[in-house]
Short mmCIF file of C-alpha atoms in Angstrom, two decimals:
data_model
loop_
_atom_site.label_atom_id
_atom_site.label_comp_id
_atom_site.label_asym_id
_atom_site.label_seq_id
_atom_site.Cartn_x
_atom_site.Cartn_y
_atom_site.Cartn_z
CA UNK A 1 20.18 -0.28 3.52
CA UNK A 2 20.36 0.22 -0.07
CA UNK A 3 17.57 1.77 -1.96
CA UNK A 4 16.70 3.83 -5.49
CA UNK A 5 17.07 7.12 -4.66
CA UNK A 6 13.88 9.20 -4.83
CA UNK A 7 12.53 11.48 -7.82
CA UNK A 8 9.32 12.83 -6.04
CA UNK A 9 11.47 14.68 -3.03
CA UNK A 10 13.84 13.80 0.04
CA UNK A 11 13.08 12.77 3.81
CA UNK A 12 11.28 15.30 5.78
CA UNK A 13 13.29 15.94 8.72
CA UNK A 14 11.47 13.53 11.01
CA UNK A 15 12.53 10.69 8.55
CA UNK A 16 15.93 11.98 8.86
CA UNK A 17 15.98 11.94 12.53
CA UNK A 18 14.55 8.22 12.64
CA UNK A 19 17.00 7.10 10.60
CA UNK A 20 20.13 8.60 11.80
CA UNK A 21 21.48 5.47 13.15
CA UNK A 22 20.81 3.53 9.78
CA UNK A 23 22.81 3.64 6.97
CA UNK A 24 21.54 4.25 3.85
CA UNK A 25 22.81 4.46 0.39
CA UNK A 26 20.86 6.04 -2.08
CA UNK A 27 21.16 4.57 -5.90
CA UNK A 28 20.99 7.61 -8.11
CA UNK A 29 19.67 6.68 -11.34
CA UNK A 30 18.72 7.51 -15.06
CA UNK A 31 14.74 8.28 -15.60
CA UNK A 32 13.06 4.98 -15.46
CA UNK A 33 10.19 4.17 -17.81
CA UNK A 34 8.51 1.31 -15.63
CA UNK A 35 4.96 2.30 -15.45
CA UNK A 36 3.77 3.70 -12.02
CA UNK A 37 -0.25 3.50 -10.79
CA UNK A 38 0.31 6.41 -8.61
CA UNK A 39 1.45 7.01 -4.99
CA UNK A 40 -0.81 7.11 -2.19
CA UNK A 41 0.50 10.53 -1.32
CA UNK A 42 2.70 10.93 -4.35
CA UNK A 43 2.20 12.12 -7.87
CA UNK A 44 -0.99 14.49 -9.25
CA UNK A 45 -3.46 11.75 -11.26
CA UNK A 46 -4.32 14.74 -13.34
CA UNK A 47 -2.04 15.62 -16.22
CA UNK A 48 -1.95 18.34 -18.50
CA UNK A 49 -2.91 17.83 -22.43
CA UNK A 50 0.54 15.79 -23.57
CA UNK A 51 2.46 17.41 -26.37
CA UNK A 52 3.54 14.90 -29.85
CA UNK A 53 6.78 14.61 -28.25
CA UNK A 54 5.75 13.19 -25.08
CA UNK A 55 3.40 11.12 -27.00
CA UNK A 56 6.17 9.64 -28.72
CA UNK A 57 8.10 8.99 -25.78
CA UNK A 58 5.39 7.35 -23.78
CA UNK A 59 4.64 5.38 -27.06
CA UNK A 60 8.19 4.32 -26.79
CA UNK A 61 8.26 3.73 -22.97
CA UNK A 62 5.33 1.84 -23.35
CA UNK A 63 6.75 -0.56 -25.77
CA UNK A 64 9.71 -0.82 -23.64
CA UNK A 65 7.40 -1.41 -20.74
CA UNK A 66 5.47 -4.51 -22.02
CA UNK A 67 8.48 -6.07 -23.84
CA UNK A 68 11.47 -5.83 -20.96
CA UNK A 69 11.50 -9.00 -18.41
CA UNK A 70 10.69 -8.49 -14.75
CA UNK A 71 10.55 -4.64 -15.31
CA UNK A 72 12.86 -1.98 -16.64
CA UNK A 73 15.00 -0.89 -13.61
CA UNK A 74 16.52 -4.55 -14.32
CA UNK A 75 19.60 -2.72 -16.82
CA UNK A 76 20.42 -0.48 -13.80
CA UNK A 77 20.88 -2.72 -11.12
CA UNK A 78 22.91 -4.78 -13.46
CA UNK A 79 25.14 -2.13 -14.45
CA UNK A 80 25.32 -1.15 -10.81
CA UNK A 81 25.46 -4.75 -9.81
CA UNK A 82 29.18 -4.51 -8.76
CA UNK A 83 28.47 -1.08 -6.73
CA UNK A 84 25.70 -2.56 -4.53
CA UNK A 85 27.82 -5.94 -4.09
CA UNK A 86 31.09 -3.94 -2.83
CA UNK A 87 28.34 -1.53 -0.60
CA UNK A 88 26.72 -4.98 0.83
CA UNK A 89 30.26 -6.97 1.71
CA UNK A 90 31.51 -3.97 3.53
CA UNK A 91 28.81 -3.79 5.45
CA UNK A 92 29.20 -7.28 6.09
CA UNK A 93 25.73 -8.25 6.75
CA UNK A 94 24.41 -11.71 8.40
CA UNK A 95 20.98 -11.66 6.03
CA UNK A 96 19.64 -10.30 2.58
CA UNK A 97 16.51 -9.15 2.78
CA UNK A 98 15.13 -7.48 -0.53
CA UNK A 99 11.24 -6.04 -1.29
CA UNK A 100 9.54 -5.86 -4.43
CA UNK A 101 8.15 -4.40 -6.14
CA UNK A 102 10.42 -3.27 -8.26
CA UNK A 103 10.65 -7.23 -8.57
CA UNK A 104 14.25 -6.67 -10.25
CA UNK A 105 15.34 -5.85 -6.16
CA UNK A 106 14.63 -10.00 -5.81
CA UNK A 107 17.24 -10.30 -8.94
CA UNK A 108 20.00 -7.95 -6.94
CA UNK A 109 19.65 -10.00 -3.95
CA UNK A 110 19.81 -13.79 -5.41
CA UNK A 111 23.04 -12.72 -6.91
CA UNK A 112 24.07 -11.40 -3.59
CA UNK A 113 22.81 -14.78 -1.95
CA UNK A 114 25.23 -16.67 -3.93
CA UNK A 115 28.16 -14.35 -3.94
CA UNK A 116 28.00 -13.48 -0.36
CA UNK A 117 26.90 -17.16 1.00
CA UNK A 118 24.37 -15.21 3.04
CA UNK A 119 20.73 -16.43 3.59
CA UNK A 120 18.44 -14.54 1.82
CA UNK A 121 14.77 -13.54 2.85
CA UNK A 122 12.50 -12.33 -0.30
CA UNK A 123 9.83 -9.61 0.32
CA UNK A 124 6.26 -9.32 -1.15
CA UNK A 125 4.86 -6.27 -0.60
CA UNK A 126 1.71 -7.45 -3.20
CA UNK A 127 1.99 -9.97 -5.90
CA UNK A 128 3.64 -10.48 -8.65
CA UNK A 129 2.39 -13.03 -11.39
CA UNK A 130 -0.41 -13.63 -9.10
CA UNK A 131 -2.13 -10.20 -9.32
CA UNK A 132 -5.41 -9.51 -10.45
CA UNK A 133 -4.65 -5.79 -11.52
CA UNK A 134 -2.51 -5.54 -14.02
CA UNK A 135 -0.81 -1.74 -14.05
CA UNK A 136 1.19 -2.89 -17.26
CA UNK A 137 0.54 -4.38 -20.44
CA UNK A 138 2.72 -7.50 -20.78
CA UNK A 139 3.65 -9.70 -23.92
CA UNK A 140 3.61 -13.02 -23.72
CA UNK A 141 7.40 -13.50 -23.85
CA UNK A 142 7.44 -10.57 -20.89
CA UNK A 143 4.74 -12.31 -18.83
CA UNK A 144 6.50 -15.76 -19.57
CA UNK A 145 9.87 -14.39 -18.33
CA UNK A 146 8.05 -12.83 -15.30
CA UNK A 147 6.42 -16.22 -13.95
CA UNK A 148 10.14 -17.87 -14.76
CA UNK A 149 11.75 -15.30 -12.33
CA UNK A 150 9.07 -15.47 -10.08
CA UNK A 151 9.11 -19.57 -9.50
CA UNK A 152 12.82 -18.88 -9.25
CA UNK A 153 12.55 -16.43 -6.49
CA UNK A 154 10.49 -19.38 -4.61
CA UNK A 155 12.95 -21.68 -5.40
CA UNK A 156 15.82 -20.02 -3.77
CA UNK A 157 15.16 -17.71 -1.07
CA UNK A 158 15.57 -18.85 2.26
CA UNK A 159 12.27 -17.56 3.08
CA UNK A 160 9.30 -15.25 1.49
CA UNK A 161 7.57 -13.21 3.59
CA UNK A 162 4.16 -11.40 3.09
CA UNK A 163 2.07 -8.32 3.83
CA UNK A 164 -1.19 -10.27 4.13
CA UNK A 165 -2.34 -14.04 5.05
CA UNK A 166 -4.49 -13.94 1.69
CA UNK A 167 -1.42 -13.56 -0.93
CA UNK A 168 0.89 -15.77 1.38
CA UNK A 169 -2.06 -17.93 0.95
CA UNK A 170 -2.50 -17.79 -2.84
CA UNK A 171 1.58 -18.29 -3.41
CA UNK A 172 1.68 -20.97 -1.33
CA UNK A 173 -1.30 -22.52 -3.61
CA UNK A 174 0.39 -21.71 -6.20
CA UNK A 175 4.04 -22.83 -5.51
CA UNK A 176 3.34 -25.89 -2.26
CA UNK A 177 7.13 -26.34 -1.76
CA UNK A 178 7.61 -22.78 -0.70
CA UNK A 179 5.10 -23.61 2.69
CA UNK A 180 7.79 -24.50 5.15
CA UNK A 181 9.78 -21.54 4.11
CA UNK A 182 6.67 -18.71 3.91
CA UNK A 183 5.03 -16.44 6.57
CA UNK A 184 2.75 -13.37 6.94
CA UNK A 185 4.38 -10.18 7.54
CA UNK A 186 1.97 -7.67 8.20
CA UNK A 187 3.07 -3.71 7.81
CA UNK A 188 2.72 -1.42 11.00
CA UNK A 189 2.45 1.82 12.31
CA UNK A 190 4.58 3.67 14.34
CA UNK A 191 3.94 6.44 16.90
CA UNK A 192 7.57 7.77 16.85
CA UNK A 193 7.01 8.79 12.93
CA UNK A 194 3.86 10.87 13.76
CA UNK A 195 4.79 12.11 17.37
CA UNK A 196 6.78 15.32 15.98
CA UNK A 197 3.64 15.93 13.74
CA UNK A 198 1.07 15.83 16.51
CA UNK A 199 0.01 19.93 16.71
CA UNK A 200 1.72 20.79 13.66
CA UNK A 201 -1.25 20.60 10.70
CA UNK A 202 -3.55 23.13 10.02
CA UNK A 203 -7.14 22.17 10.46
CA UNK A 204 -8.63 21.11 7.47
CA UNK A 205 -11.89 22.62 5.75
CA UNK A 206 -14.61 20.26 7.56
CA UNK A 207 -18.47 21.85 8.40
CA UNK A 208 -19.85 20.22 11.40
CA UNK A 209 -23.34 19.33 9.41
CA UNK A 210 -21.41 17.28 7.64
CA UNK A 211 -20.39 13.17 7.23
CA UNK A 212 -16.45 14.16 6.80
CA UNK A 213 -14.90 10.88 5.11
CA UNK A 214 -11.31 10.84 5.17
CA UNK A 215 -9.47 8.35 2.36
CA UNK A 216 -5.65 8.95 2.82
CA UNK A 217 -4.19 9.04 0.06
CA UNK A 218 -5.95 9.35 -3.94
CA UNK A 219 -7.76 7.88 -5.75
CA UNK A 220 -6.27 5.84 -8.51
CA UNK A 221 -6.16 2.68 -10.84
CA UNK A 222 -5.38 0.26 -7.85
CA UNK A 223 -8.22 2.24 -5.20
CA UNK A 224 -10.57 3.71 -7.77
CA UNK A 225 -13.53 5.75 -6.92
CA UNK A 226 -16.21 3.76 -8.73
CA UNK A 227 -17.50 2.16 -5.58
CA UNK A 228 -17.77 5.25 -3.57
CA UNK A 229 -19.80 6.65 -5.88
CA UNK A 230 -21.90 3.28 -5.72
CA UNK A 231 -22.57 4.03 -2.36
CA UNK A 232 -23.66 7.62 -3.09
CA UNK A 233 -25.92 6.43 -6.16
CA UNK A 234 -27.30 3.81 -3.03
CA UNK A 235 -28.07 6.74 -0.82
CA UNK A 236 -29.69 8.90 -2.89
CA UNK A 237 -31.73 6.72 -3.51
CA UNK A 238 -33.66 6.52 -0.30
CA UNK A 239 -32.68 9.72 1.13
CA UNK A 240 -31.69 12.58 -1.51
CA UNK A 241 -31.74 15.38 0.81
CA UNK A 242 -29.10 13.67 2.66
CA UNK A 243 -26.51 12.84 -0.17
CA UNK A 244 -24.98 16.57 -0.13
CA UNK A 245 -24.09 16.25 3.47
CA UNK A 246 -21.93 13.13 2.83
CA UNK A 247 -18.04 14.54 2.24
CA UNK A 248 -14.77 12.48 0.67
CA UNK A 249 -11.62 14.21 1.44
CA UNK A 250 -8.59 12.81 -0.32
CA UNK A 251 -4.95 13.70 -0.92
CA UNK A 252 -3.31 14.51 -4.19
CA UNK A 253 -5.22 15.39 -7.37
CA UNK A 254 -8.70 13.41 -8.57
CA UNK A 255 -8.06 12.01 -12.10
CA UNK A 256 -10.25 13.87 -14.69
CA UNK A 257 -11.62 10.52 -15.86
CA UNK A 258 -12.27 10.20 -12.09
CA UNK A 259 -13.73 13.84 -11.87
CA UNK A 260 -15.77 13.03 -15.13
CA UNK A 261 -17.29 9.97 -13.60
CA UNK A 262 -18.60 11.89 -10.58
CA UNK A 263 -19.72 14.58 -12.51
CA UNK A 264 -21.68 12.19 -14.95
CA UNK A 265 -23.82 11.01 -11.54
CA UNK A 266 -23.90 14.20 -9.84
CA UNK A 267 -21.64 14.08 -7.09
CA UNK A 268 -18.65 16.03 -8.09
CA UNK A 269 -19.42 18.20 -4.88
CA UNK A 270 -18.76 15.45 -2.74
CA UNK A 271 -15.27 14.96 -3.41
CA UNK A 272 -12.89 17.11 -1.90
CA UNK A 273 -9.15 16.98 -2.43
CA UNK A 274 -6.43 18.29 -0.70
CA UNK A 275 -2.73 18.62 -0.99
CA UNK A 276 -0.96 15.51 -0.40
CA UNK A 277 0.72 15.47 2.90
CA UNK A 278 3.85 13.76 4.50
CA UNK A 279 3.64 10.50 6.21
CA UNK A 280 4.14 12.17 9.79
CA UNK A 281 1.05 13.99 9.43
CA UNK A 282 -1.16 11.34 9.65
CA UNK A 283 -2.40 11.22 13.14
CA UNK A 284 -3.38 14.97 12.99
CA UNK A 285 -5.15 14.81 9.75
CA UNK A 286 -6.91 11.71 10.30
CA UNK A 287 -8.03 12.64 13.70
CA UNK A 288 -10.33 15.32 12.08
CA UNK A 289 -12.48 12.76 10.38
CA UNK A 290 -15.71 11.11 11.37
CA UNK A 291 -15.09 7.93 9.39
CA UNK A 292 -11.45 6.30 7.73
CA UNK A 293 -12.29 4.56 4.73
CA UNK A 294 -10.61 1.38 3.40
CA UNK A 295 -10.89 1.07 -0.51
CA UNK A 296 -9.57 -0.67 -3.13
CA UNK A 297 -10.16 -2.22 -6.65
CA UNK A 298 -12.64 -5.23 -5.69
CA UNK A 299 -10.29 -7.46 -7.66
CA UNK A 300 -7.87 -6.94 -4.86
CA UNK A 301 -8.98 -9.68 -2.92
CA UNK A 302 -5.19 -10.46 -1.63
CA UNK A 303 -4.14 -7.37 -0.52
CA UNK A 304 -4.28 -5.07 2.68
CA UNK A 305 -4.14 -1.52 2.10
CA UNK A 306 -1.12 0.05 3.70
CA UNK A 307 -3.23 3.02 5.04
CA UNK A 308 -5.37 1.00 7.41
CA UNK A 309 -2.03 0.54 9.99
CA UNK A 310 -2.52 4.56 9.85
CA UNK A 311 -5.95 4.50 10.71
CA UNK A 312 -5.61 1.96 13.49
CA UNK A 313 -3.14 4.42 15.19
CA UNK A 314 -6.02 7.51 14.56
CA UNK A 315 -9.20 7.41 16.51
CA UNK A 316 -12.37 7.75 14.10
CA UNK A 317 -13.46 4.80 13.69
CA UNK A 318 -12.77 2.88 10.27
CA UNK A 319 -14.88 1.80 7.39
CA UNK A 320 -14.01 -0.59 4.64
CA UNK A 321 -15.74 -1.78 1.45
CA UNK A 322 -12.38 -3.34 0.35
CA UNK A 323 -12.71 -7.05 -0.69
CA UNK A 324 -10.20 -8.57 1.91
CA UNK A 325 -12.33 -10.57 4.77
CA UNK A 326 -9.06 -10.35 6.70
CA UNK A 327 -9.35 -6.72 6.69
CA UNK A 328 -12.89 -7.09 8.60
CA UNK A 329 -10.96 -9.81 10.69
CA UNK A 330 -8.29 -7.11 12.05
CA UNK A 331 -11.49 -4.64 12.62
CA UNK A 332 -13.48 -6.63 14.73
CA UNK A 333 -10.08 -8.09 16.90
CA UNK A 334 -9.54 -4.76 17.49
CA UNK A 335 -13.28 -3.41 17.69
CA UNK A 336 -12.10 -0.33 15.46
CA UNK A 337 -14.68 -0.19 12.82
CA UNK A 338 -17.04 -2.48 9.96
CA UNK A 339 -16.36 -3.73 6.72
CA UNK A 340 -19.39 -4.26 4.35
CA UNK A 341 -19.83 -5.76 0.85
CA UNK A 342 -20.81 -4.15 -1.74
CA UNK A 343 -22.39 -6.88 -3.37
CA UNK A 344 -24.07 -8.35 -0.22
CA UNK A 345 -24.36 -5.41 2.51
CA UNK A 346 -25.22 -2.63 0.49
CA UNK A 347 -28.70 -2.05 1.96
CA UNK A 348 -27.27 -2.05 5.65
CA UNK A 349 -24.20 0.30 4.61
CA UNK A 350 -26.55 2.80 3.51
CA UNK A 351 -28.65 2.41 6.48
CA UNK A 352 -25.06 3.28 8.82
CA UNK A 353 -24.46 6.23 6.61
CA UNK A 354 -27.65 7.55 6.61
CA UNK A 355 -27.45 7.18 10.95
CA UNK A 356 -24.47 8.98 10.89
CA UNK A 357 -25.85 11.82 8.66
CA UNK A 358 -28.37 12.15 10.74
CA UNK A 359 -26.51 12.42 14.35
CA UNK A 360 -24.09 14.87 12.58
CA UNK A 361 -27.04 16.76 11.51
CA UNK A 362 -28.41 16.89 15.24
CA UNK A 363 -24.64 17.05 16.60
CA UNK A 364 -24.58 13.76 17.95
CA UNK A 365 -21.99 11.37 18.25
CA UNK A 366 -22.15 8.71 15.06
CA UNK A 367 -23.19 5.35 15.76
CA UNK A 368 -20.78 3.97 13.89
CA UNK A 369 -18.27 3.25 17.38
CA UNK A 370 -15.04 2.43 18.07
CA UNK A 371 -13.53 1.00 21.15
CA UNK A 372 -10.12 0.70 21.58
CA UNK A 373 -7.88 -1.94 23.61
CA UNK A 374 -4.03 -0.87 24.15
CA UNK A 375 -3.43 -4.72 23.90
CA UNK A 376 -5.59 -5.73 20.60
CA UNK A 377 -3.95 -2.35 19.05
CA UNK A 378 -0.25 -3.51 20.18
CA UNK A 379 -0.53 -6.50 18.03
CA UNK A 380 -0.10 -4.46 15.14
CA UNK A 381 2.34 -1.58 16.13
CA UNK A 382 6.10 -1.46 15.13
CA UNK A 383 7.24 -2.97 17.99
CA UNK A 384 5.69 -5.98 17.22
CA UNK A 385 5.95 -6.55 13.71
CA UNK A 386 9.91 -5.53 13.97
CA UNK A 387 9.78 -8.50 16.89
CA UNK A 388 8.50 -11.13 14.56
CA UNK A 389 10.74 -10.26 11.60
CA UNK A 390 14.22 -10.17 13.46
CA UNK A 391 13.35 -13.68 15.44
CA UNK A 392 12.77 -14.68 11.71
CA UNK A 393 16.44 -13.30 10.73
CA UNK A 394 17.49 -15.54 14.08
CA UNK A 395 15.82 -18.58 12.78
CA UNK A 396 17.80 -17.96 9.56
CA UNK A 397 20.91 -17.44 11.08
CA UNK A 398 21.14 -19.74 13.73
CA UNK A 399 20.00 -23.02 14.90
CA UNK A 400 16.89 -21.28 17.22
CA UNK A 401 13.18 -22.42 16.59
CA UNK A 402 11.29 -19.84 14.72
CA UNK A 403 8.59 -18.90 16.30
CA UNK A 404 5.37 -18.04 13.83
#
């Protein structure tokens, strides 16, 4: 495995462990200037007042940012080209398999296609061209270049594989020829990664009057907080007393424009934020919530959020006002929560919240239920996501049927 080695901190030991049988080589690099959104568990969305020469740089950046083709780690793979290539032919691999973004990791791995006469498979973790969130400014000679690499991406990987039916959907629309050589992906979770983690996390600060609302991660340009507070606007409403009793916990710094926003409609007290935490910790953070919640930008209609394979491991049950209708599909296979439109269900969401206030109020159990099956939830576990993509590297590198 070769990958950009990390500015934002190393494995936890867990991660470690898991991967002590794989090799990995970590790229160390200059500071890159691509423009990031945000992690999920990553980076504070708050910043400090910016001094005139960070204003400069970022002025700069930003320049370099909508002007450079694909994006701007492309100079460092090429000068680093040569490194990766001797790294890949010693390890003497049977397939290339590359994820983007950073889409410049699909540019690395075409030129290893053709020097190593290996089959290549080409990774999509959202889309490319195709979005409809832009996180960058682009020029037109940047966004031209962009779709060029793009269609040439679909024109030469062996195969392009997806993290949801929806964008494999909308590329295949897009680009017909690539059909025969596309599938659905979906990501996973895995029990070994939170096992260690189990007992380890402190409870976190949760009254028992209260609707405790658990969004892992923060929220940012791609999952913003505008239709949460929607919601809240909806409930109070029809029931004002019960609006304070409704709780969002998140991870990581609220934005200030984020903070401002809640503030403006008088909600600021139901936001709650707490330190981001490591990937492990999952099951015994989310396990302390009533409800998960699934949100994202409502122009994400392609997309599934990466945190809802965590929340189908945890037991509250889950709640989604993301745009996706395959995200309500995977909730009702595996009877583990509702997804409601904002547009359209608004009237009945308020109605479940307002239940669940209530029984929380009377220390009920919500009626907002969850049942779950060990074989709908297997479906979706490590196991057998890792099964579907290595009989896909067996299709590729042998004469066997693939199976879909």
């Amino acid at each position: 495995m070769i990958a950009i080695k990390s500015d934002t901190g190393s494995l936890t030991n867990l991660e470690e462990e898991l991967l002590k049988t794989v090799q990995v080589h970590e790229l160390e690099t200059p500071l890159d200037r691509t423009h990031k959104s945000g992690g999920q568990l990553g980076e504070s969305g708050a910043e400090s007042s910016p001094s005139i020469s960070k204003i400069i740089t970022e002025n700069v950046s930003s320049f370099i940012d909508r002007n450079f083709p694909i994006d701007t780690w492309l100079p460092f793979f090429y000068t680093r080209y040569n490194h990766i290539r001797e790294i890949a032919r010693e390890a003497n691999p049977d397939v290339i398999f590359s994820t983007g973004d950073p889409w410049s990791a699909h540019w690395v791995a075409q030129k290893l296609k053709k020097d190593l006469s290996l089959p290549w498979v080409a990774d999509f973790r959202d889309p490319w061209t195709l979005s409809n969130v832009s996180l960058k400014e682009r020029t037109t000679f940047s966004s031209a270049m962009d779709r060029y690499w793009e269609r040439k991406v679909m024109k030469t990987a062996d195969w392009l594989t997806f993290t949801s039916r929806n964008t494999c959907s909308l590329y295949q629309g897009e680009y017909p020829f690539i059909t025969d050589k596309s599938s659905t992906i979906y990501n996973a979770y895995d029990y070994a990664l939170y096992e260690a983690a189990r007992e380890k996390y402190e409870l976190l600060n949760m009254e028992d009057q209260n609707l405790n609302i658990i969004f892992w991660g923060k929220f940012r340009k791609l999952s913003p907080v505008d239709g949460v507070i929607e919601i809240l606007k909806a409930v109070e409403i029809t029931n004002p007393d019960l609006v304070k009793n409704i709780k969002i916990h998140s991870f990581g710094e609220i934005s200030e424009a984020d903070i401002e926003l809640a503030r403006g409609e008088g909600f600021e007290e139901q936001f709650i934020a707490h330190e981001p935490m490591p990937p492990e910790s999952a099951l015994s953070v989310l396990n302390q919530a009533d409800i998960q919640l699934v949100s994202t930008a409502m122009e994400r209609k392609d997309i599934i959020p990466a945190k809802l394979w965590d929340y189908l491991a945890a037991n509250p049950p889950i709640l989604s006002i993301a745009p996706n209708p395959e995200i309500r599909q995977i909730l009702e296979e595996t009877k583990s929560g509702k997804q409601y439109d904002l547009r359209k269900d608004i009237d009945r969401l308020v109605e479940v919240l307002v239940q669940c206030v209530n029984a929380k109020r009377n220390g009920i159990p919500i009626p907002l239920e969850r049942a779950k099956s060990d074989q709908d939830f297997k479906l979706y576990d490590a196991g057998s996501i890792t099964k579907q993509l290595s009989e896909l590297f067996e299709h590729l590198t042998s004469d066997k049927p693939h199976v879909s």
